[in-house]
XYZ file of C-alpha atoms in Angstrom:
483
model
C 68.883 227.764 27.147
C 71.266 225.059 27.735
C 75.059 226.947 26.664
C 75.832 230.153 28.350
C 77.989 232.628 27.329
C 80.156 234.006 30.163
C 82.293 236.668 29.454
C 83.603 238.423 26.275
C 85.964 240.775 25.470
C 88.325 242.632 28.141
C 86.723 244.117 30.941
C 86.411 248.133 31.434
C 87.781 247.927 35.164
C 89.275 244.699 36.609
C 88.303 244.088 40.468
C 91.446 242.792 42.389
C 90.678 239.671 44.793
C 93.296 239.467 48.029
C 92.095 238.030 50.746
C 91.122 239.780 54.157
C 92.006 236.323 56.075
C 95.529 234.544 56.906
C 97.438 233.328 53.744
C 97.394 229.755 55.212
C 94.053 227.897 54.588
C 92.426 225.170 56.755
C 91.020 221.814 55.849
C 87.948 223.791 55.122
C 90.306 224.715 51.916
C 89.944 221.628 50.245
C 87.478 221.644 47.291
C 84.145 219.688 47.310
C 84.482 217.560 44.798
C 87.530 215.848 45.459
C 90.383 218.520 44.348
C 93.874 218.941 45.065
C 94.968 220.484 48.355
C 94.121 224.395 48.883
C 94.828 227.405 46.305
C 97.572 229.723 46.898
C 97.711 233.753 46.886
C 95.908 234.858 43.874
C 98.023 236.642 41.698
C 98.158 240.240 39.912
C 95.182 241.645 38.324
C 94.007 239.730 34.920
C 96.086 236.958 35.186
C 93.799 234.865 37.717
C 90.281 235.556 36.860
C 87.144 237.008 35.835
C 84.082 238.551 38.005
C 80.690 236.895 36.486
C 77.386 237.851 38.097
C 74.979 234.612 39.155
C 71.662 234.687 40.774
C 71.585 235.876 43.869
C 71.907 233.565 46.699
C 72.064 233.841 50.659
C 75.605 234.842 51.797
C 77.010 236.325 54.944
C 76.863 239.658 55.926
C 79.993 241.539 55.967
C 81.073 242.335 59.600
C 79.841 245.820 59.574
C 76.358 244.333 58.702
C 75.924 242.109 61.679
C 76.474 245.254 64.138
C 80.161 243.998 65.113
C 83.525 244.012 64.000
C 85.174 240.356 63.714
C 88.529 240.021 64.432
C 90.270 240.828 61.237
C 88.320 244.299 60.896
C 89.880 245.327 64.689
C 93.625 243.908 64.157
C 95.609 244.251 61.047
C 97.156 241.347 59.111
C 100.979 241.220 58.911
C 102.351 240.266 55.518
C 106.384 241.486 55.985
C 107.190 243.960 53.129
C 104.103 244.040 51.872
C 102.164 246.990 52.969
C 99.359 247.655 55.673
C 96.091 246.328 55.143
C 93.200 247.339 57.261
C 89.740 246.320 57.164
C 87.407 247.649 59.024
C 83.303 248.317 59.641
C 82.098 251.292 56.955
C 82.843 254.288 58.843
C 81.013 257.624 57.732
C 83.260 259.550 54.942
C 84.113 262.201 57.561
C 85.521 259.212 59.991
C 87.913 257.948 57.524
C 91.045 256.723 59.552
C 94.189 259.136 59.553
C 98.175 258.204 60.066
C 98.222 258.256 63.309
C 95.289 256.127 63.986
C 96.715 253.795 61.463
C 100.305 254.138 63.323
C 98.239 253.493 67.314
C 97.057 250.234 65.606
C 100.404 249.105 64.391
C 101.965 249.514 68.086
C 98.757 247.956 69.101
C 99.494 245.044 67.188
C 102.812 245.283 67.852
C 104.372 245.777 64.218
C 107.606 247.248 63.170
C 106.831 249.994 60.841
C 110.035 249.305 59.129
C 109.054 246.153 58.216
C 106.501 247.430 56.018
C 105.859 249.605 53.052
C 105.088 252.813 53.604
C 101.512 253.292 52.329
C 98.486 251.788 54.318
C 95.583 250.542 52.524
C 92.149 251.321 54.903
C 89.135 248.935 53.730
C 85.537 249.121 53.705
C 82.939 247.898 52.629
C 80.691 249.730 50.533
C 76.585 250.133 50.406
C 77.295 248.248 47.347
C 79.444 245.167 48.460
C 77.294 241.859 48.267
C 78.141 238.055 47.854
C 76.414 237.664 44.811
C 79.763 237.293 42.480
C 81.521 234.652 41.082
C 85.336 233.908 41.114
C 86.576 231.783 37.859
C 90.312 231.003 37.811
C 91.556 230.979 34.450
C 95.004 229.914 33.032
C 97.113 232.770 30.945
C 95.978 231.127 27.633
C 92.413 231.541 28.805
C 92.992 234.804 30.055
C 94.513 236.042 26.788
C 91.554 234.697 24.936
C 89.233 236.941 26.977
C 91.680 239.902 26.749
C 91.790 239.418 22.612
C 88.035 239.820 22.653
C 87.278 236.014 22.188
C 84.550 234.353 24.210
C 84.012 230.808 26.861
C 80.408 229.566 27.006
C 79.349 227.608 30.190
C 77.321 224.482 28.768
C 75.070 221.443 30.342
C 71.513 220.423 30.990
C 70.387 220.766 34.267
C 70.921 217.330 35.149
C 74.359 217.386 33.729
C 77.917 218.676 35.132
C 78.412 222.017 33.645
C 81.585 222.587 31.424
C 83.408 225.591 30.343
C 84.286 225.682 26.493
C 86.171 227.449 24.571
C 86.709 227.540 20.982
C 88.973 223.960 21.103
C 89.299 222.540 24.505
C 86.472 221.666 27.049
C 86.656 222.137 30.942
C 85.399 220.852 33.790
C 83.903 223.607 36.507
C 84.975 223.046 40.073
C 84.116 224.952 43.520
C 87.068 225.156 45.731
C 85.957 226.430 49.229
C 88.486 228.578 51.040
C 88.414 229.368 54.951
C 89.493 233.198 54.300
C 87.340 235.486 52.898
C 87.923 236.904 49.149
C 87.658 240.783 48.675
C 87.011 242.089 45.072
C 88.215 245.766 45.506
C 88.483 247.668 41.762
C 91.567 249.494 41.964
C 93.438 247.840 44.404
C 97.343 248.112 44.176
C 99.293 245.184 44.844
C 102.758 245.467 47.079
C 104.496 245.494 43.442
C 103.051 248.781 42.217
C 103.294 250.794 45.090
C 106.950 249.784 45.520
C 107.363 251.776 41.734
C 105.050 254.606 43.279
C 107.367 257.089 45.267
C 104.745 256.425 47.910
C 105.502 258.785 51.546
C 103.355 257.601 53.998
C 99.775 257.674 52.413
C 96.765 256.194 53.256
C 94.506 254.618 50.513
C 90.898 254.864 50.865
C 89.447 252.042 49.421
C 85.739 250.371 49.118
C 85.040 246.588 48.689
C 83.115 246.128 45.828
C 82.385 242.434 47.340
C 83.751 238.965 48.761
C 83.096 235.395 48.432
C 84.097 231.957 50.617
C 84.560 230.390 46.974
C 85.854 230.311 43.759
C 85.886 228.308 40.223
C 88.841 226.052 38.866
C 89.306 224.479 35.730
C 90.055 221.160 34.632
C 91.191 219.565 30.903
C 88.551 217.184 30.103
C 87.544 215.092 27.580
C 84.692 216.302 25.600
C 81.446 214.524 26.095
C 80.571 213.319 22.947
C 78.176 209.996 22.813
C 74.888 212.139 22.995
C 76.571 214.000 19.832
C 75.636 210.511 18.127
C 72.116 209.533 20.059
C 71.357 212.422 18.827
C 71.645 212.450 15.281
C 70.573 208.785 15.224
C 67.133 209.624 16.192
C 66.325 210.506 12.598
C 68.831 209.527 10.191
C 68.844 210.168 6.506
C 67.687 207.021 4.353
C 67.464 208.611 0.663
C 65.593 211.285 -0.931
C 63.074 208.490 -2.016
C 62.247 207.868 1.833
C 62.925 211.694 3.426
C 59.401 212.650 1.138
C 57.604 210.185 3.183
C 59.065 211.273 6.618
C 56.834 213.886 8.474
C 58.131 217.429 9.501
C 58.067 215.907 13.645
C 61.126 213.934 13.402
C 64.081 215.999 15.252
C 66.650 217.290 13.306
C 69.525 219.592 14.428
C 71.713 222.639 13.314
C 75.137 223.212 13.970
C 73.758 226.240 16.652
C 71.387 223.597 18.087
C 74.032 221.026 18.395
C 76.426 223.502 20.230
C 73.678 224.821 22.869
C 73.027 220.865 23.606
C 77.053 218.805 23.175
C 79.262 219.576 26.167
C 82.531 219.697 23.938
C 83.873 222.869 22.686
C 82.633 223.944 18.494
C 86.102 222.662 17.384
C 85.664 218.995 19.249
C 82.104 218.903 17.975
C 82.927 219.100 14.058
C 85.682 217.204 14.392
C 83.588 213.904 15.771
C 80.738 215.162 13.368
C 83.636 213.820 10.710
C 84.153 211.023 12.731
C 80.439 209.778 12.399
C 80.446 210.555 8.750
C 77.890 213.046 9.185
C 76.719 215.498 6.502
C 74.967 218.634 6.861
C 71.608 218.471 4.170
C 69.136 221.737 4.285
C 71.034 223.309 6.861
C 70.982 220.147 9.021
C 73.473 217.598 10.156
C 72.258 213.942 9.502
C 74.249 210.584 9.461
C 73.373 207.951 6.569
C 71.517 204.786 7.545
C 74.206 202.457 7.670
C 72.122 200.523 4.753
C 71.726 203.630 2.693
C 75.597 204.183 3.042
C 76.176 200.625 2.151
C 74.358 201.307 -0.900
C 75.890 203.752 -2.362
C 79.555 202.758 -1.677
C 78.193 199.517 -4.222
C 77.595 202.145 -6.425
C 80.794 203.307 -5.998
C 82.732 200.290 -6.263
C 81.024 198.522 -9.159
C 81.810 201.689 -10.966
C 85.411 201.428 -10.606
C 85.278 197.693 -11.596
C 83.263 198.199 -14.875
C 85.757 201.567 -16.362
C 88.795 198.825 -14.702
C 89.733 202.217 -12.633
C 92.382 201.553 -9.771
C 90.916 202.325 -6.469
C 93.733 204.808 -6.397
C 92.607 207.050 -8.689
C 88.569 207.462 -9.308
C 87.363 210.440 -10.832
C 84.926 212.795 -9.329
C 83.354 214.195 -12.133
C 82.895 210.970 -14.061
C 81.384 209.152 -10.698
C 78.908 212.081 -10.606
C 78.387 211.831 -14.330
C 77.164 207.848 -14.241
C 75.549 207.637 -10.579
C 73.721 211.241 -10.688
C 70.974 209.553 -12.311
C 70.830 206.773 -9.349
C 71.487 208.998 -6.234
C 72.168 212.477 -5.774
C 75.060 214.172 -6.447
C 76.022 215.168 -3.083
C 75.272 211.723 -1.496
C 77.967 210.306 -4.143
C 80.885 212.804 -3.507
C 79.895 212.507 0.221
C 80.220 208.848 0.272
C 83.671 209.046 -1.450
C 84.551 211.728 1.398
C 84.338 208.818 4.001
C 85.828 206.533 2.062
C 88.871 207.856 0.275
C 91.250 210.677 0.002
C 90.545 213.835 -2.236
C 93.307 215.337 -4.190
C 93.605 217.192 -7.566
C 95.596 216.224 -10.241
C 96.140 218.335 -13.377
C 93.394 219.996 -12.257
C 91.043 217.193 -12.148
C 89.837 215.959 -9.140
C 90.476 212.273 -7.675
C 89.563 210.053 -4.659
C 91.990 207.569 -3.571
C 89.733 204.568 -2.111
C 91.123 203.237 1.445
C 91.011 199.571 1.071
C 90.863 199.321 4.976
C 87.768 201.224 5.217
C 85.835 199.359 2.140
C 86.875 195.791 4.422
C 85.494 197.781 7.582
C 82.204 198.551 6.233
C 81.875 195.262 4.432
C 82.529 193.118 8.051
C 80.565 195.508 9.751
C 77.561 195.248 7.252
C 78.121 190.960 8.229
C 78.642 191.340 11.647
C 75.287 193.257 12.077
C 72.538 190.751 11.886
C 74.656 187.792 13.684
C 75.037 187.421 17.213
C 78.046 185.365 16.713
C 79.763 184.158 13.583
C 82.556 181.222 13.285
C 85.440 182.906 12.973
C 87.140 180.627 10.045
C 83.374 181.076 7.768
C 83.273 184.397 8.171
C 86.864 184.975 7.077
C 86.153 183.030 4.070
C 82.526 184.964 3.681
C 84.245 188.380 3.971
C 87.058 188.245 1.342
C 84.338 186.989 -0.826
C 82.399 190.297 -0.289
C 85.121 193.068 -0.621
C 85.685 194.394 -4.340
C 88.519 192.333 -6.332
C 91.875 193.547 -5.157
C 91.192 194.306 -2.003
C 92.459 191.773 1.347
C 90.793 191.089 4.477
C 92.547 191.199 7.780
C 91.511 190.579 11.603
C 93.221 194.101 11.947
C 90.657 196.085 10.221
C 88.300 195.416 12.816
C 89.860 196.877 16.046
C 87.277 198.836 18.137
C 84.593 197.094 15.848
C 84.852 193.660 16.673
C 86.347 191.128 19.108
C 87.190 188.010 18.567
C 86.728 185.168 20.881
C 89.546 182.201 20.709
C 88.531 180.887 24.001
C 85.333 179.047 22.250
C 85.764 175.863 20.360
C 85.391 176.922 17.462
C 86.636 180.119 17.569
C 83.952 183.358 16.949
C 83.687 186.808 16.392
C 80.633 189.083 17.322
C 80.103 192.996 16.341
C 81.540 195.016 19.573
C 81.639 198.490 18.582
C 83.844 200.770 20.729
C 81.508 204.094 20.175
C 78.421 201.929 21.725
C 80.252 201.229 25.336
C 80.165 204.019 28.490
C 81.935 207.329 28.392
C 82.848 207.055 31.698
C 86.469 205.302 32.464
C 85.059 203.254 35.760
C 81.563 202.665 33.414
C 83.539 201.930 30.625
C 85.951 199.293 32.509
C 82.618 197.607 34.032
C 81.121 196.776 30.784
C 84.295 195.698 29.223
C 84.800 192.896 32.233
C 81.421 192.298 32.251
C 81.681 190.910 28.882
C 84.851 189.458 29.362
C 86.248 188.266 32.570
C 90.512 189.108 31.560
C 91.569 190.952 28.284
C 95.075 190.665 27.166
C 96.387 194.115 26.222
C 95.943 193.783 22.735
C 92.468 193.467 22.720
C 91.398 195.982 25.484
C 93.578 198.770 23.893
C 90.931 199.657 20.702
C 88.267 199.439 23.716
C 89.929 202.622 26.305
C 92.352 204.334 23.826
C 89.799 207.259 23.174
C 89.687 207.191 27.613
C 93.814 208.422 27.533
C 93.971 211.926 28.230
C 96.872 214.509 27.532
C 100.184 212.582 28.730
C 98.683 209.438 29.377
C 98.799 206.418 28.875
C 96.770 203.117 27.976
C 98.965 200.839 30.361
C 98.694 204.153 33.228
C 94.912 203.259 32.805
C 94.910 199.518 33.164
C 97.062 199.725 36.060
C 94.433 202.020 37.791
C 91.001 200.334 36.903
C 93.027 196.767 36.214
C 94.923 193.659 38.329
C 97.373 191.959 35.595
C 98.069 188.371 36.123
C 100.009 185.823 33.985
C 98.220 182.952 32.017
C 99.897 180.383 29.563
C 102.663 182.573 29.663
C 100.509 185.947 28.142
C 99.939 188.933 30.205
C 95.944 189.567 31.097
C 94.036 191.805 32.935
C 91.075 191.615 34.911
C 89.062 194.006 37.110
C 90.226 195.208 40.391
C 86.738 195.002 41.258
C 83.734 192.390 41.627
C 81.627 192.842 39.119
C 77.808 191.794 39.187
């Protein structure tokens, strides 16, 4: 199983975490993998985070279990105005500490009394306290999500970076180490409820349910997306005609088997599904052969030039009327999906046609057996090849195809921006690898999809890019050598 579900629904008791250390963390603080500096005081219950059970692992022994106290179980911590806390070995129920052992350590330790609030919290750990917990730190929108019953699902391959997901956003998981000791104890009262309590001097008897050096932190990240496609181009669908001759071994995939193997969240994953023009046929999501698709938008557009329909304005029902005896019905309205706009109209049903697409498809279906074409022929060659009415422009083809007016004479090859790395450093690489500078213009259709929330595509060429001036135009090349 490659997507696991974490946590669901609010919990029946919430564990509190505080931490049986000093508030100030150490250089051992900082996270593994590169995180900002060290976390702060967790806050109130159900705000911060969830408990989640993992496999067992080796983990310390609380003090009590290695036959001696350490020094936070002998000496109490001060935190001014914020209560007494003691921890201390397990002590048999009949040697639970009283007042005035609690008041012998505070002039041991030298403490004002008055300093502090009244009631004295006495830890211990319990027969049940063990390492073998979890710590996730959520933010309040995540939190509220669990509270309201939703769910987040932990997904990856084993040789992959888990994320967490939830129902539109993907995360990355991160272990931040931290040099003082986290206690889980259910019930715990924070300073701010016992100053509401009318609260005379008690002692609170408390067990540690259990502790950990570590916990989880999220991070917004893009989804991860490009096996979404490798995976659906493995067998994709070439006609009814040539799906009878295909055997029952090639891989297909449902909407449940796409979400236990893309690390993106279920919104993220239909939404690129649409991107790729992908259909769902028998319960399975497939994307046309480009030559299939190609095929059917002639259909399509010789259609509109023998009834003299605008591309503004083509019918549904008529389309499905005259083509259902070519291809099938659902092909035809699909194929009008990805290329035009539905709407209704006195309660018929129209697509508007998007010029820029048909052009797209047309170059793209040129492009794909060339290595290189001469720019000025295949101009020419292209507005030949889009439907009457229709004009060609350079334009069209950002993020499809570059074009190279260094060469004498100038060319244009098929560079399509969905083929390159994922990765921003991997995707940088290839880019200068193919070309030594860019000019801004033609990078940006390359790294737009690599801008995150707030930033943007000059913020990213000044971190993986050195700009320089030439013949008076702005270019960039890498900051790095590349091989």
């Amino acid at each position: 199983m490659r997507a696991k579900r974490v946590c669901q629904g609010p919990p029946a008791a919430e564990p509190t975490a505080r931490r049986a250390g000093s508030p100030r963390e150490t250089g051992r603080g900082a996270q593994r993998r590169g995180g900002a500096g060290p976390p702060s005081l967790p806050p109130p219950p159900g705000s911060r985070a969830r408990l989640c059970r993992r496999p067992a692992r080796p983990w310390p022994a609380p003090p009590a279990r290695r036959g001696r106290a350490s020094p936070g179980a002998l000496f109490p911590r001060r935190f001014p105005r914020r209560g007494l806390v003691s921890v201390a070995p397990r002590p048999p129920a009949a040697m639970e500490r009283t007042r005035a052992e609690v008041d012998a350590t505070l002039q041991t330790a030298k403490l004002d009394a008055a300093e502090l609030l009244p009631a004295a919290h006495c830890l211990r750990f319990g027969p049940a306290a063990a390492g073998d917990v979890c710590l996730l730190e959520l933010e309040p929108a995540l939190c509220g999500r669990l509270q309201a019953g939703r769910s987040l699902v932990i997904r990856g391959d084993k040789d992959e970076q888990a994320v967490l997901c939830s129902e539109d956003k993907t995360y990355d998981l991160k272990v931040a180490d931290t040099s003082n000791m986290l206690l889980f104890i259910p019930g715990c009262k924070i300073p701010e409820q016992l100053k509401m309590e009318e609260t005379h001097g008690n002692i609170i008897h408390t067990e540690i349910f259990g502790f950990s050096n570590n916990y989880w932190e999220l991070r917004r990240c893009r989804p991860k997306l490009k096996k979404l496609k490798k995976l659906l181009m493995e067998n994709t669908y070439e006609g009814p005609d040539s799906e009878k001759e295909k055997d029952s071994s090639h891989s297909k995939y449902t909407t449940e088997d796409l979400l236990d193997q893309i690390q993106a969240s279920e919104e993220e994953i239909m939404t690129q599904l649409q991107v790729l023009n992908a259909c769902e046929i028998g319960g399975y999501w497939r994307i046309l052969e480009f030559d299939y698709e190609m095929k059917l938008l002639n259909h399509i557009t010789q259609l509109v030039d023998s009834e003299s329909w605008s591309f503004s304005k083509v019918p549904l029902n008529t389309c499905l009327q005259e083509l259902g005896p070519l291809e099938p019905e659902e092909m035809i309205e699909h194929c009008l999906k990805c290329y035009g706009k539905k709407y209704t109209e006195e309660g018929a049903v129209y697509f508007e046609l998007s010029a820029d697409k048909i052009c797209r498809a047309t170059a793209q279906m040129l492009l794909q057996n060339a290595v290189k074409f001469n720019l000025a022929e295949f101009q020419e060659v292209w507005q030949q090849s889009v439907p009457e009415g229709m004009t060609t422009r350079l334009d069209q083809l950002k993020g499809l195809a570059l074009v190279d007016r260094q060469s004498r004479p100038e060319i244009i090859f098929l560079l399509k921006a969905e083929d390159l790395p994922e990765g921003d450093q991997e995707r940088f690489n290839s880019l200068f690898s193919l070309r030594e500078k860019w000019t801004e213009e033609d990078i940006a259709p390359y790294i737009q999809d690599l801008c995150g929330e707030k930033q943007t595509i000059g913020a990213l060429l000044t971190k993986y890019a050195r700009s320089s001036m030439q013949n008076g135009v702005k270019v960039y090349n890498s900051r790095r050598p590349i091989s």
